Amino acid sequence: MEKENTDAKKMERKLYEAAVEGSVISLLSLLQEDALLLDRFITGRYPETPLHVASMLGHLEFVDEIISRKPELAKEVDSRKSSPLHLAVAKGYLDIAKRLLQVNPDMCHVCDFDGRNPLHIAAIKGHINVLRELIRARPWAARSLMDEGETILHACVRYNQLEAMKLLMEIADHEFVNCKNYDGNTILHLAIADKQTETIHYLISGTTIEVNCENADGFTPLDLLSQNERNLKEKEIVESLRRIGAVHAKDKPLSDRQLKAIRIKILSSPSISNQTNASKPKKSKVRKRFKINSYADWLEKKRGTLMLVASLLATMAFQVGVNPPSGVWQDTSPSDSSSMATSPSDSSSMATSPSDSSSMASNKPDHKAGFSVMADTDSDTYTLFLIANTTGFMASLSIILLLVSGLPLRHRFFMWILMVVMWVAITAMALTYTMSVMAVTPDHADSALINIRYAVYGWIGIMGLLLLAHTIRLIIRLIKYLLKLVVRLINLISTL
């Protein structure tokens, strides 16, 4: 037994040596001796696999040979929770990254010990070509948050990777560009705190960054610049910001000492503090990791839910529209009054005498086969039914159309509009149900019908209150936004 363990360890050591050298010949020779050699590394008992070593050292042929035999190894992580893709991306090995992506592109979503996925690492290192391939494989991975709630754009600013940021802006929307970390700092706060002039000019001229956004301490980006503007670089940045309406959050100017302390606080890298305190894990850090639920994930779930519910409501409304309550006439009322008219449900009923037939025909309205019975017997209720059902059907179709149209519906305002339309559709379906029940309920069951009416009226009242509350909330937000625009316009005019 001991001899077998010794032989196995010897084979594993030789395999590691072959991975370091990138020797495919040695690899094939070892596999001939032990066909299960690679399988042992899938158990997770090793700090790293030969695929990690080869990926880190750039041995493409060796990597290709391993994953062609054991593609499962592409999912293994080392002691730092890094996959082979993490290591290849960190070194900028484009061909190896492409090969690993072919095997398992979902590894783009896997985070290492520092909370970074391969896209974060590519952006931090400035490997543009590698980053482009990763985005092409899994663009949604770019929206994953790192520690301290920072996005990949925050990482680009922290490590001064402007070209990587420009590439990422191609898939970014307004919400993502203005995303804040746990300290409330946007990428513009970071860029100004670090005085990255080129990055600042790009952000305020080529993106939808909000220049007057306040961080958790109540500072706008302009507050982070010295009030006396002694530095030529700061003066240039201030002029650029004021030109597009940037303002101070507070009337009281900050001293240079206060500004320096604030800048140091903003620029302090989360990763450094995490590594320093790695031996002292805190509950708050664990809570933050579990708390991370990016806006993109929330939006995707909302879109999926809205699409599903809207599709179901549209299907229900269509079926009720073409099959109304009480059915449709099975015949056409004859022009000869002596002929017998049959109802949709009694077309094959018992035989009647000519006198009875004439009496039945005289009690029925003129009608045509295939037309709604309810429209002829109770036109008022049918009109309400038709209005409610059509409203629900069109509201559901509107939601589906907007979701599949490709329009940029990523802002919470547009999502609120879709939710309101969904409320309208659901309420309309509730009214449709009420009208349908009224049409098919006999007169002797009016007591049950009254209870149904009260329930529906209560439902409509609740929906009305919800709509009113959300409308008031929206109006308040719009007023605040308009006030900010007015202040920005006034400051812009004053600087001209």
CSV table of C-alpha atoms in Angstrom, one decimal:
chain,number,residue,atom,x,y,z
A,1,MET,CA,0.0,0.0,0.0
A,2,GLU,CA,2.8,2.4,0.9
A,3,LYS,CA,4.6,1.5,-2.3
A,4,GLU,CA,1.5,2.4,-4.3
A,5,ASN,CA,1.2,5.7,-2.6
A,6,THR,CA,4.8,6.4,-3.2
A,7,ASP,CA,4.5,5.6,-6.9
A,8,ALA,CA,1.4,7.7,-7.2
A,9,LYS,CA,3.2,10.7,-5.6
A,10,LYS,CA,6.2,10.2,-7.9
A,11,MET,CA,3.9,10.2,-10.9
A,12,GLU,CA,2.1,13.3,-9.8
A,13,ARG,CA,5.5,15.1,-9.2
A,14,LYS,CA,6.6,14.1,-12.7
A,15,LEU,CA,3.3,15.5,-14.1
A,16,TYR,CA,3.9,18.8,-12.4
A,17,GLU,CA,7.4,18.9,-13.8
A,18,ALA,CA,6.0,18.3,-17.3
A,19,ALA,CA,3.4,21.1,-16.8
A,20,VAL,CA,6.2,23.5,-15.8
A,21,GLU,CA,8.2,22.6,-18.9
A,22,GLY,CA,5.1,22.4,-21.1
A,23,SER,CA,6.3,19.0,-22.3
A,24,VAL,CA,3.4,17.2,-24.1
A,25,ILE,CA,5.6,14.2,-24.8
A,26,SER,CA,6.2,13.7,-21.1
A,27,LEU,CA,2.5,14.1,-20.4
A,28,LEU,CA,1.6,11.4,-23.0
A,29,SER,CA,4.2,9.1,-21.6
A,30,LEU,CA,2.9,9.5,-18.0
A,31,LEU,CA,-0.6,8.9,-19.1
A,32,GLN,CA,0.4,5.6,-20.8
A,33,GLU,CA,1.9,4.5,-17.5
A,34,ASP,CA,-1.1,5.6,-15.5
A,35,ALA,CA,-4.4,6.3,-17.4
A,36,LEU,CA,-6.1,7.6,-14.2
A,37,LEU,CA,-3.4,10.2,-13.4
A,38,LEU,CA,-5.5,13.2,-14.4
A,39,ASP,CA,-8.6,11.9,-12.7
A,40,ARG,CA,-7.0,12.2,-9.3
A,41,PHE,CA,-6.8,16.0,-9.7
A,42,ILE,CA,-10.6,16.2,-10.0
A,43,THR,CA,-11.0,15.2,-6.3
A,44,GLY,CA,-10.0,18.6,-5.1
A,45,ARG,CA,-7.3,17.3,-2.7
A,46,TYR,CA,-4.5,19.3,-4.4
A,47,PRO,CA,-3.7,23.0,-4.0
A,48,GLU,CA,-3.5,23.3,-7.8
A,49,THR,CA,-3.7,21.1,-10.9
A,50,PRO,CA,-1.2,20.7,-13.7
A,51,LEU,CA,-3.7,22.7,-15.8
A,52,HIS,CA,-3.3,25.7,-13.4
A,53,VAL,CA,0.5,25.5,-13.8
A,54,ALA,CA,0.4,25.2,-17.6
A,55,SER,CA,-2.2,28.0,-17.9
A,56,MET,CA,-0.1,30.3,-15.7
A,57,LEU,CA,3.1,29.6,-17.7
A,58,GLY,CA,1.5,29.9,-21.1
A,59,HIS,CA,2.0,26.4,-22.4
A,60,LEU,CA,-0.9,26.3,-25.0
A,61,GLU,CA,-0.2,22.8,-26.4
A,62,PHE,CA,0.0,21.3,-22.9
A,63,VAL,CA,-3.2,23.0,-21.9
A,64,ASP,CA,-4.9,21.8,-25.1
A,65,GLU,CA,-3.8,18.2,-24.5
A,66,ILE,CA,-5.1,18.2,-20.9
A,67,ILE,CA,-8.5,19.7,-21.5
A,68,SER,CA,-9.1,17.5,-24.6
A,69,ARG,CA,-8.7,14.5,-22.3
A,70,LYS,CA,-10.2,15.9,-19.1
A,71,PRO,CA,-12.3,19.1,-19.7
A,72,GLU,CA,-13.5,18.8,-16.1
A,73,LEU,CA,-10.2,20.2,-14.9
A,74,ALA,CA,-11.1,23.6,-16.4
A,75,LYS,CA,-13.6,23.9,-13.5
A,76,GLU,CA,-11.1,23.2,-10.7
A,77,VAL,CA,-9.9,26.0,-8.5
A,78,ASP,CA,-6.7,26.2,-6.5
A,79,SER,CA,-6.1,27.2,-2.9
A,80,ARG,CA,-6.8,30.9,-3.8
A,81,LYS,CA,-10.0,29.8,-5.5
A,82,SER,CA,-8.5,30.8,-8.9
A,83,SER,CA,-9.4,28.7,-11.9
A,84,PRO,CA,-7.0,28.1,-14.8
A,85,LEU,CA,-8.9,30.9,-16.6
A,86,HIS,CA,-8.1,33.3,-13.8
A,87,LEU,CA,-4.4,32.6,-14.2
A,88,ALA,CA,-4.3,32.7,-18.0
A,89,VAL,CA,-6.1,36.0,-18.0
A,90,ALA,CA,-3.8,37.5,-15.3
A,91,LYS,CA,-0.9,36.7,-17.6
A,92,GLY,CA,-2.6,37.9,-20.7
A,93,TYR,CA,-2.4,34.6,-22.6
A,94,LEU,CA,-5.2,35.2,-25.2
A,95,ASP,CA,-5.0,31.8,-26.9
A,96,ILE,CA,-5.2,29.8,-23.7
A,97,ALA,CA,-8.1,32.0,-22.5
A,98,LYS,CA,-9.9,31.3,-25.7
A,99,ARG,CA,-9.3,27.6,-25.4
A,100,LEU,CA,-10.6,27.5,-21.8
A,101,LEU,CA,-13.6,29.5,-22.8
A,102,GLN,CA,-14.5,27.0,-25.4
A,103,VAL,CA,-14.6,24.3,-22.8
A,104,ASN,CA,-16.5,26.2,-20.1
A,105,PRO,CA,-17.4,29.8,-20.6
A,106,ASP,CA,-19.4,29.9,-17.4
A,107,MET,CA,-16.0,30.1,-15.5
A,108,CYS,CA,-16.2,33.8,-16.3
A,109,HIS,CA,-18.7,34.1,-13.4
A,110,VAL,CA,-16.4,32.3,-10.8
A,111,CYS,CA,-14.8,34.6,-8.2
A,112,ASP,CA,-11.4,34.0,-6.6
A,113,PHE,CA,-10.4,34.6,-3.0
A,114,ASP,CA,-10.4,38.4,-3.5
A,115,GLY,CA,-13.9,38.4,-5.0
A,116,ARG,CA,-12.7,38.9,-8.6
A,117,ASN,CA,-13.8,37.0,-11.7
A,118,PRO,CA,-11.7,36.7,-14.8
A,119,LEU,CA,-13.2,39.9,-16.3
A,120,HIS,CA,-12.2,41.9,-13.3
A,121,ILE,CA,-8.7,40.6,-13.5
A,122,ALA,CA,-8.4,41.3,-17.3
A,123,ALA,CA,-9.6,44.9,-16.7
A,124,ILE,CA,-7.2,45.5,-13.7
A,125,LYS,CA,-4.3,44.1,-15.7
A,126,GLY,CA,-5.2,46.1,-18.8
A,127,HIS,CA,-5.3,43.0,-21.1
A,128,ILE,CA,-7.8,44.5,-23.6
A,129,ASN,CA,-7.8,41.7,-26.2
A,130,VAL,CA,-8.4,39.1,-23.4
A,131,LEU,CA,-11.1,41.3,-21.9
A,132,ARG,CA,-12.8,41.6,-25.3
A,133,GLU,CA,-13.0,37.8,-25.6
A,134,LEU,CA,-14.4,37.4,-22.1
A,135,ILE,CA,-17.1,40.0,-22.7
A,136,ARG,CA,-18.0,38.2,-26.0
A,137,ALA,CA,-18.3,34.9,-24.1
A,138,ARG,CA,-20.2,36.1,-21.0
A,139,PRO,CA,-21.0,39.9,-21.0
A,140,TRP,CA,-23.1,39.6,-17.9
A,141,ALA,CA,-20.1,38.7,-15.8
A,142,ALA,CA,-18.9,42.2,-16.2
A,143,ARG,CA,-21.8,43.3,-13.9
A,144,SER,CA,-20.7,41.2,-11.0
A,145,LEU,CA,-19.7,43.2,-8.0
A,146,MET,CA,-16.4,42.9,-6.2
A,147,ASP,CA,-15.7,43.5,-2.5
A,148,GLU,CA,-17.0,46.7,-1.0
A,149,GLY,CA,-19.7,46.8,-3.7
A,150,GLU,CA,-17.4,48.0,-6.4
A,151,THR,CA,-18.0,47.4,-10.1
A,152,ILE,CA,-15.5,46.5,-12.8
A,153,LEU,CA,-15.5,50.2,-13.8
A,154,HIS,CA,-14.3,51.1,-10.3
A,155,ALA,CA,-11.4,48.7,-10.7
A,156,CYS,CA,-10.6,50.4,-14.1
A,157,VAL,CA,-10.3,53.7,-12.3
A,158,ARG,CA,-8.4,52.4,-9.3
A,159,TYR,CA,-5.8,50.8,-11.6
A,160,ASN,CA,-5.9,53.6,-14.2
A,161,GLN,CA,-7.0,51.4,-17.1
A,162,LEU,CA,-8.8,53.9,-19.3
A,163,GLU,CA,-8.8,51.7,-22.4
A,164,ALA,CA,-10.4,48.8,-20.5
A,165,MET,CA,-13.0,51.2,-19.3
A,166,LYS,CA,-13.7,52.5,-22.8
A,167,LEU,CA,-14.3,48.9,-23.9
A,168,LEU,CA,-16.6,48.2,-21.0
A,169,MET,CA,-18.6,51.3,-21.7
A,170,GLU,CA,-19.8,49.6,-24.9
A,171,ILE,CA,-22.0,47.3,-22.8
A,172,ALA,CA,-22.7,49.7,-19.9
A,173,ASP,CA,-25.9,51.6,-19.4
A,174,HIS,CA,-26.7,54.6,-17.3
A,175,GLU,CA,-27.3,52.7,-14.1
A,176,PHE,CA,-24.1,50.7,-14.4
A,177,VAL,CA,-22.0,53.8,-15.2
A,178,ASN,CA,-23.3,55.6,-12.1
A,179,CYS,CA,-23.2,52.7,-9.8
A,180,LYS,CA,-21.8,53.5,-6.3
A,181,ASN,CA,-19.7,51.4,-4.0
A,182,TYR,CA,-20.5,50.9,-0.3
A,183,ASP,CA,-19.0,54.3,0.5
A,184,GLY,CA,-21.3,56.0,-2.1
A,185,ASN,CA,-18.4,56.8,-4.5
A,186,THR,CA,-19.0,56.7,-8.2
A,187,ILE,CA,-16.1,56.2,-10.7
A,188,LEU,CA,-16.0,60.0,-11.1
A,189,HIS,CA,-15.4,60.4,-7.4
A,190,LEU,CA,-12.4,58.0,-7.7
A,191,ALA,CA,-11.0,59.6,-10.8
A,192,ILE,CA,-11.1,63.1,-9.3
A,193,ALA,CA,-9.7,61.9,-6.0
A,194,ASP,CA,-6.8,60.5,-8.0
A,195,LYS,CA,-6.6,63.5,-10.4
A,196,GLN,CA,-6.8,61.3,-13.5
A,197,THR,CA,-7.4,64.1,-15.9
A,198,GLU,CA,-7.8,62.0,-19.0
A,199,THR,CA,-10.2,59.7,-17.4
A,200,ILE,CA,-12.2,62.6,-16.0
A,201,HIS,CA,-12.5,64.3,-19.4
A,202,TYR,CA,-13.6,61.0,-21.0
A,203,LEU,CA,-16.3,60.4,-18.3
A,204,ILE,CA,-17.8,63.8,-18.5
A,205,SER,CA,-17.7,64.1,-22.3
A,206,GLY,CA,-18.2,60.5,-23.5
A,207,THR,CA,-20.5,58.9,-20.9
A,208,THR,CA,-23.7,59.5,-19.0
A,209,ILE,CA,-22.0,60.0,-15.6
A,210,GLU,CA,-23.8,62.2,-13.1
A,211,VAL,CA,-21.5,65.0,-12.2
A,212,ASN,CA,-23.4,66.1,-9.1
A,213,CYS,CA,-23.9,62.7,-7.5
A,214,GLU,CA,-23.1,62.8,-3.7
A,215,ASN,CA,-21.2,60.0,-1.9
A,216,ALA,CA,-22.0,58.7,1.6
A,217,ASP,CA,-20.3,61.7,3.2
A,218,GLY,CA,-22.4,64.1,1.1
A,219,PHE,CA,-19.6,65.2,-1.2
A,220,THR,CA,-20.0,65.8,-4.9
A,221,PRO,CA,-17.0,65.2,-7.3
A,222,LEU,CA,-16.4,68.9,-7.4
A,223,ASP,CA,-16.1,69.0,-3.5
A,224,LEU,CA,-13.0,66.8,-3.8
A,225,LEU,CA,-11.0,69.5,-5.6
A,226,SER,CA,-9.2,72.3,-3.7
A,227,GLN,CA,-11.2,75.5,-3.4
A,228,ASN,CA,-8.2,77.7,-4.1
A,229,GLU,CA,-7.4,75.9,-7.3
A,230,ARG,CA,-3.6,76.4,-7.0
A,231,ASN,CA,-2.8,73.4,-9.1
A,232,LEU,CA,-3.0,73.8,-12.8
A,233,LYS,CA,-4.4,70.3,-13.2
A,234,GLU,CA,-7.1,70.9,-10.6
A,235,LYS,CA,-8.0,74.2,-12.3
A,236,GLU,CA,-8.5,72.4,-15.6
A,237,ILE,CA,-10.6,69.7,-14.0
A,238,VAL,CA,-12.8,72.3,-12.2
A,239,GLU,CA,-13.4,74.3,-15.4
A,240,SER,CA,-14.4,71.1,-17.2
A,241,LEU,CA,-16.8,70.1,-14.4
A,242,ARG,CA,-18.4,73.6,-14.1
A,243,ARG,CA,-18.8,73.8,-17.8
A,244,ILE,CA,-21.3,70.9,-17.6
A,245,GLY,CA,-23.1,72.2,-14.5
A,246,ALA,CA,-21.2,70.6,-11.6
A,247,VAL,CA,-21.8,72.2,-8.2
A,248,HIS,CA,-20.6,71.9,-4.6
A,249,ALA,CA,-22.8,69.9,-2.2
A,250,LYS,CA,-22.0,72.3,0.6
A,251,ASP,CA,-21.5,76.0,0.9
A,252,LYS,CA,-18.6,75.7,3.3
A,253,PRO,CA,-15.3,75.2,1.6
A,254,LEU,CA,-13.0,72.4,2.8
A,255,SER,CA,-9.4,72.9,3.9
A,256,ASP,CA,-6.6,71.3,2.0
A,257,ARG,CA,-6.0,69.0,5.0
A,258,GLN,CA,-9.6,67.8,5.0
A,259,LEU,CA,-9.5,67.3,1.2
A,260,LYS,CA,-6.3,65.2,1.5
A,261,ALA,CA,-7.9,63.0,4.2
A,262,ILE,CA,-11.1,62.5,2.1
A,263,ARG,CA,-9.1,61.6,-1.0
A,264,ILE,CA,-7.0,59.0,0.9
A,265,LYS,CA,-10.2,57.5,2.3
A,266,ILE,CA,-11.7,57.3,-1.2
A,267,LEU,CA,-8.6,55.9,-2.9
A,268,SER,CA,-7.9,53.3,-0.2
A,269,SER,CA,-8.0,50.0,-2.0
A,270,PRO,CA,-10.5,47.4,-0.6
A,271,SER,CA,-8.3,44.6,-1.7
A,272,ILE,CA,-5.3,45.8,0.4
A,273,SER,CA,-7.3,46.1,3.5
A,274,ASN,CA,-8.9,42.7,2.9
A,275,GLN,CA,-5.5,41.0,2.5
A,276,THR,CA,-4.2,42.7,5.6
A,277,ASN,CA,-7.1,41.5,7.7
A,278,ALA,CA,-7.4,38.1,6.1
A,279,SER,CA,-6.5,36.5,9.4
A,280,LYS,CA,-9.3,38.4,11.2
A,281,PRO,CA,-12.5,37.7,9.2
A,282,LYS,CA,-15.3,39.9,10.2
A,283,LYS,CA,-19.0,39.2,10.3
A,284,SER,CA,-19.7,42.4,8.4
A,285,LYS,CA,-17.6,41.2,5.4
A,286,VAL,CA,-19.5,37.9,5.3
A,287,ARG,CA,-22.8,39.8,5.4
A,288,LYS,CA,-21.7,42.1,2.6
A,289,ARG,CA,-20.8,39.2,0.4
A,290,PHE,CA,-24.2,37.6,0.9
A,291,LYS,CA,-25.8,41.0,0.5
A,292,ILE,CA,-24.3,41.6,-2.9
A,293,ASN,CA,-27.2,41.4,-5.4
A,294,SER,CA,-26.4,43.5,-8.3
A,295,TYR,CA,-29.0,45.7,-10.0
A,296,ALA,CA,-28.5,43.7,-13.2
A,297,ASP,CA,-29.6,40.5,-11.6
A,298,TRP,CA,-32.6,42.2,-10.1
A,299,LEU,CA,-33.5,43.6,-13.5
A,300,GLU,CA,-33.2,40.3,-15.3
A,301,LYS,CA,-35.4,38.6,-12.8
A,302,LYS,CA,-38.0,41.3,-13.0
A,303,ARG,CA,-38.0,41.2,-16.8
A,304,GLY,CA,-38.4,37.4,-16.8
A,305,THR,CA,-41.3,37.6,-14.3
A,306,LEU,CA,-43.0,40.3,-16.2
A,307,MET,CA,-42.7,38.4,-19.5
A,308,LEU,CA,-44.1,35.2,-18.0
A,309,VAL,CA,-47.1,36.9,-16.3
A,310,ALA,CA,-47.8,39.1,-19.3
A,311,SER,CA,-47.8,36.0,-21.6
A,312,LEU,CA,-50.2,34.1,-19.3
A,313,LEU,CA,-52.5,37.1,-19.0
A,314,ALA,CA,-52.5,37.7,-22.8
A,315,THR,CA,-53.3,34.0,-23.4
A,316,MET,CA,-56.2,34.1,-20.9
A,317,ALA,CA,-57.6,37.3,-22.4
A,318,PHE,CA,-57.5,35.9,-25.9
A,319,GLN,CA,-59.3,32.7,-24.9
A,320,VAL,CA,-62.0,34.6,-23.0
A,321,GLY,CA,-62.4,37.0,-25.9
A,322,VAL,CA,-63.0,34.3,-28.5
A,323,ASN,CA,-65.1,32.2,-26.1
A,324,PRO,CA,-67.2,34.7,-24.1
A,325,PRO,CA,-69.4,33.7,-21.2
A,326,SER,CA,-72.7,32.0,-22.1
A,327,GLY,CA,-71.1,30.9,-25.4
A,328,VAL,CA,-72.1,31.8,-28.9
A,329,TRP,CA,-75.3,31.2,-30.9
A,330,GLN,CA,-75.4,27.9,-32.7
A,331,ASP,CA,-77.9,29.1,-35.3
A,332,THR,CA,-79.3,32.2,-37.0
A,333,SER,CA,-82.7,33.5,-36.1
A,334,PRO,CA,-85.0,32.8,-39.1
A,335,SER,CA,-86.8,35.5,-40.9
A,336,ASP,CA,-90.0,33.4,-40.8
A,337,SER,CA,-91.5,33.9,-37.4
A,338,SER,CA,-93.1,30.5,-37.5
A,339,SER,CA,-89.7,28.8,-37.6
A,340,MET,CA,-88.1,27.6,-34.4
A,341,ALA,CA,-84.9,29.3,-33.0
A,342,THR,CA,-82.6,27.2,-30.9
A,343,SER,CA,-80.3,28.4,-28.2
A,344,PRO,CA,-76.6,27.5,-28.0
A,345,SER,CA,-77.1,25.0,-25.2
A,346,ASP,CA,-80.5,23.6,-26.3
A,347,SER,CA,-80.0,23.0,-30.0
A,348,SER,CA,-80.5,19.3,-29.5
A,349,SER,CA,-83.1,19.5,-26.7
A,350,MET,CA,-86.5,17.8,-26.6
A,351,ALA,CA,-89.1,18.2,-29.4
A,352,THR,CA,-91.7,21.0,-29.0
A,353,SER,CA,-95.0,21.6,-30.5
A,354,PRO,CA,-95.3,24.3,-33.2
A,355,SER,CA,-97.2,26.6,-30.8
A,356,ASP,CA,-94.4,26.2,-28.2
A,357,SER,CA,-91.7,26.8,-30.8
A,358,SER,CA,-93.3,30.0,-31.9
A,359,SER,CA,-93.5,31.1,-28.3
A,360,MET,CA,-89.8,30.4,-27.7
A,361,ALA,CA,-88.7,32.1,-30.8
A,362,SER,CA,-90.7,35.2,-29.9
A,363,ASN,CA,-88.9,35.5,-26.6
A,364,LYS,CA,-85.4,35.4,-28.1
A,365,PRO,CA,-83.7,38.4,-29.7
A,366,ASP,CA,-82.6,38.3,-33.3
A,367,HIS,CA,-79.2,36.7,-33.6
A,368,LYS,CA,-76.6,35.2,-35.9
A,369,ALA,CA,-74.7,31.9,-35.6
A,370,GLY,CA,-71.3,32.4,-34.1
A,371,PHE,CA,-72.1,35.7,-32.3
A,372,SER,CA,-72.0,36.1,-28.5
A,373,VAL,CA,-75.2,35.2,-26.7
A,374,MET,CA,-74.3,37.6,-23.9
A,375,ALA,CA,-74.1,40.5,-26.4
A,376,ASP,CA,-77.7,40.0,-27.3
A,377,THR,CA,-79.2,39.0,-24.0
A,378,ASP,CA,-77.3,41.5,-21.7
A,379,SER,CA,-75.6,44.1,-23.8
A,380,ASP,CA,-74.6,46.4,-20.9
A,381,THR,CA,-72.7,43.7,-19.0
A,382,TYR,CA,-71.1,42.5,-22.3
A,383,THR,CA,-69.9,46.0,-23.0
A,384,LEU,CA,-68.2,46.2,-19.6
A,385,PHE,CA,-66.8,42.7,-20.1
A,386,LEU,CA,-65.4,43.6,-23.6
A,387,ILE,CA,-63.8,46.8,-22.3
A,388,ALA,CA,-62.1,45.0,-19.3
A,389,ASN,CA,-60.9,42.0,-21.3
A,390,THR,CA,-59.6,44.2,-24.2
A,391,THR,CA,-57.8,46.4,-21.7
A,392,GLY,CA,-56.1,43.5,-20.1
A,393,PHE,CA,-55.2,41.9,-23.4
A,394,MET,CA,-53.7,45.1,-24.9
A,395,ALA,CA,-51.8,45.9,-21.6
A,396,SER,CA,-50.3,42.4,-21.6
A,397,LEU,CA,-49.3,42.7,-25.3
A,398,SER,CA,-47.7,46.2,-24.6
A,399,ILE,CA,-45.5,44.7,-21.8
A,400,ILE,CA,-44.4,41.8,-24.1
A,401,LEU,CA,-43.7,44.2,-27.0
A,402,LEU,CA,-41.6,46.6,-24.8
A,403,LEU,CA,-39.6,43.7,-23.3
A,404,VAL,CA,-38.7,42.2,-26.7
A,405,SER,CA,-38.3,45.4,-28.6
A,406,GLY,CA,-34.7,45.9,-27.5
A,407,LEU,CA,-35.3,49.4,-26.1
A,408,PRO,CA,-33.0,50.4,-23.2
A,409,LEU,CA,-35.5,49.7,-20.4
A,410,ARG,CA,-32.8,49.3,-17.7
A,411,HIS,CA,-33.7,52.3,-15.7
A,412,ARG,CA,-36.0,51.9,-12.6
A,413,PHE,CA,-38.3,54.5,-14.0
A,414,PHE,CA,-39.1,52.4,-17.1
A,415,MET,CA,-39.4,49.3,-14.9
A,416,TRP,CA,-41.9,51.2,-12.8
A,417,ILE,CA,-44.0,52.0,-15.9
A,418,LEU,CA,-44.0,48.3,-16.8
A,419,MET,CA,-45.2,47.4,-13.3
A,420,VAL,CA,-48.0,49.9,-13.5
A,421,VAL,CA,-49.1,48.5,-16.9
A,422,MET,CA,-49.0,45.0,-15.3
A,423,TRP,CA,-51.3,46.3,-12.4
A,424,VAL,CA,-53.7,47.6,-15.1
A,425,ALA,CA,-53.7,44.2,-16.8
A,426,ILE,CA,-54.2,42.2,-13.6
A,427,THR,CA,-57.0,44.6,-12.5
A,428,ALA,CA,-58.7,44.3,-15.9
A,429,MET,CA,-58.6,40.5,-15.7
A,430,ALA,CA,-60.2,40.7,-12.3
A,431,LEU,CA,-63.0,42.8,-13.7
A,432,THR,CA,-63.3,40.4,-16.7
A,433,TYR,CA,-63.7,37.5,-14.2
A,434,THR,CA,-66.5,39.5,-12.4
A,435,MET,CA,-68.4,40.2,-15.6
A,436,SER,CA,-68.1,36.5,-16.6
A,437,VAL,CA,-69.4,35.3,-13.3
A,438,MET,CA,-72.3,37.7,-13.4
A,439,ALA,CA,-73.2,36.5,-16.9
A,440,VAL,CA,-73.4,32.8,-15.9
A,441,THR,CA,-74.8,33.1,-12.4
A,442,PRO,CA,-78.6,32.5,-12.2
A,443,ASP,CA,-80.9,35.0,-10.4
A,444,HIS,CA,-81.5,32.7,-7.4
A,445,ALA,CA,-77.7,32.9,-6.6
A,446,ASP,CA,-77.4,36.7,-6.2
A,447,SER,CA,-76.1,36.4,-2.6
A,448,ALA,CA,-72.9,34.7,-3.8
A,449,LEU,CA,-72.6,37.2,-6.6
A,450,ILE,CA,-72.6,40.1,-4.1
A,451,ASN,CA,-69.7,38.6,-2.2
A,452,ILE,CA,-67.7,38.3,-5.4
A,453,ARG,CA,-68.4,41.9,-6.2
A,454,TYR,CA,-67.2,43.0,-2.8
A,455,ALA,CA,-64.0,41.0,-3.1
A,456,VAL,CA,-63.3,42.5,-6.6
A,457,TYR,CA,-64.1,46.0,-5.4
A,458,GLY,CA,-61.7,45.5,-2.5
A,459,TRP,CA,-59.1,44.3,-4.9
A,460,ILE,CA,-59.5,47.4,-7.1
A,461,GLY,CA,-59.3,49.6,-4.0
A,462,ILE,CA,-56.0,48.1,-3.0
A,463,MET,CA,-54.6,48.4,-6.5
A,464,GLY,CA,-55.7,52.1,-6.6
A,465,LEU,CA,-53.9,52.8,-3.3
A,466,LEU,CA,-50.8,51.1,-4.5
A,467,LEU,CA,-50.9,53.1,-7.8
A,468,LEU,CA,-51.5,56.3,-5.9
A,469,ALA,CA,-48.6,55.7,-3.5
A,470,HIS,CA,-46.2,54.9,-6.2
A,471,THR,CA,-47.3,57.8,-8.3
A,472,ILE,CA,-46.7,60.2,-5.4
A,473,ARG,CA,-43.3,58.7,-4.9
A,474,LEU,CA,-42.5,59.1,-8.6
A,475,ILE,CA,-43.7,62.8,-8.6
A,476,ILE,CA,-41.5,63.5,-5.6
A,477,ARG,CA,-38.5,62.0,-7.4
A,478,LEU,CA,-39.3,63.9,-10.6
A,479,ILE,CA,-39.5,67.2,-8.6
A,480,LYS,CA,-36.1,66.5,-7.0
A,481,TYR,CA,-34.6,65.7,-10.4
A,482,LEU,CA,-36.1,68.8,-12.0
A,483,LEU,CA,-34.7,71.0,-9.1
A,484,LYS,CA,-31.3,69.5,-9.7
A,485,LEU,CA,-31.5,70.3,-13.4
A,486,VAL,CA,-32.6,73.9,-12.6
A,487,VAL,CA,-29.7,74.3,-10.2
A,488,ARG,CA,-27.3,72.9,-12.8
A,489,LEU,CA,-28.7,75.2,-15.5
A,490,ILE,CA,-28.3,78.2,-13.2
A,491,ASN,CA,-24.7,77.3,-12.4
A,492,LEU,CA,-24.0,76.7,-16.1
A,493,ILE,CA,-25.4,80.1,-17.0
A,494,SER,CA,-23.5,81.8,-14.2
A,495,THR,CA,-20.2,80.4,-15.5
A,496,LEU,CA,-20.8,81.6,-19.1
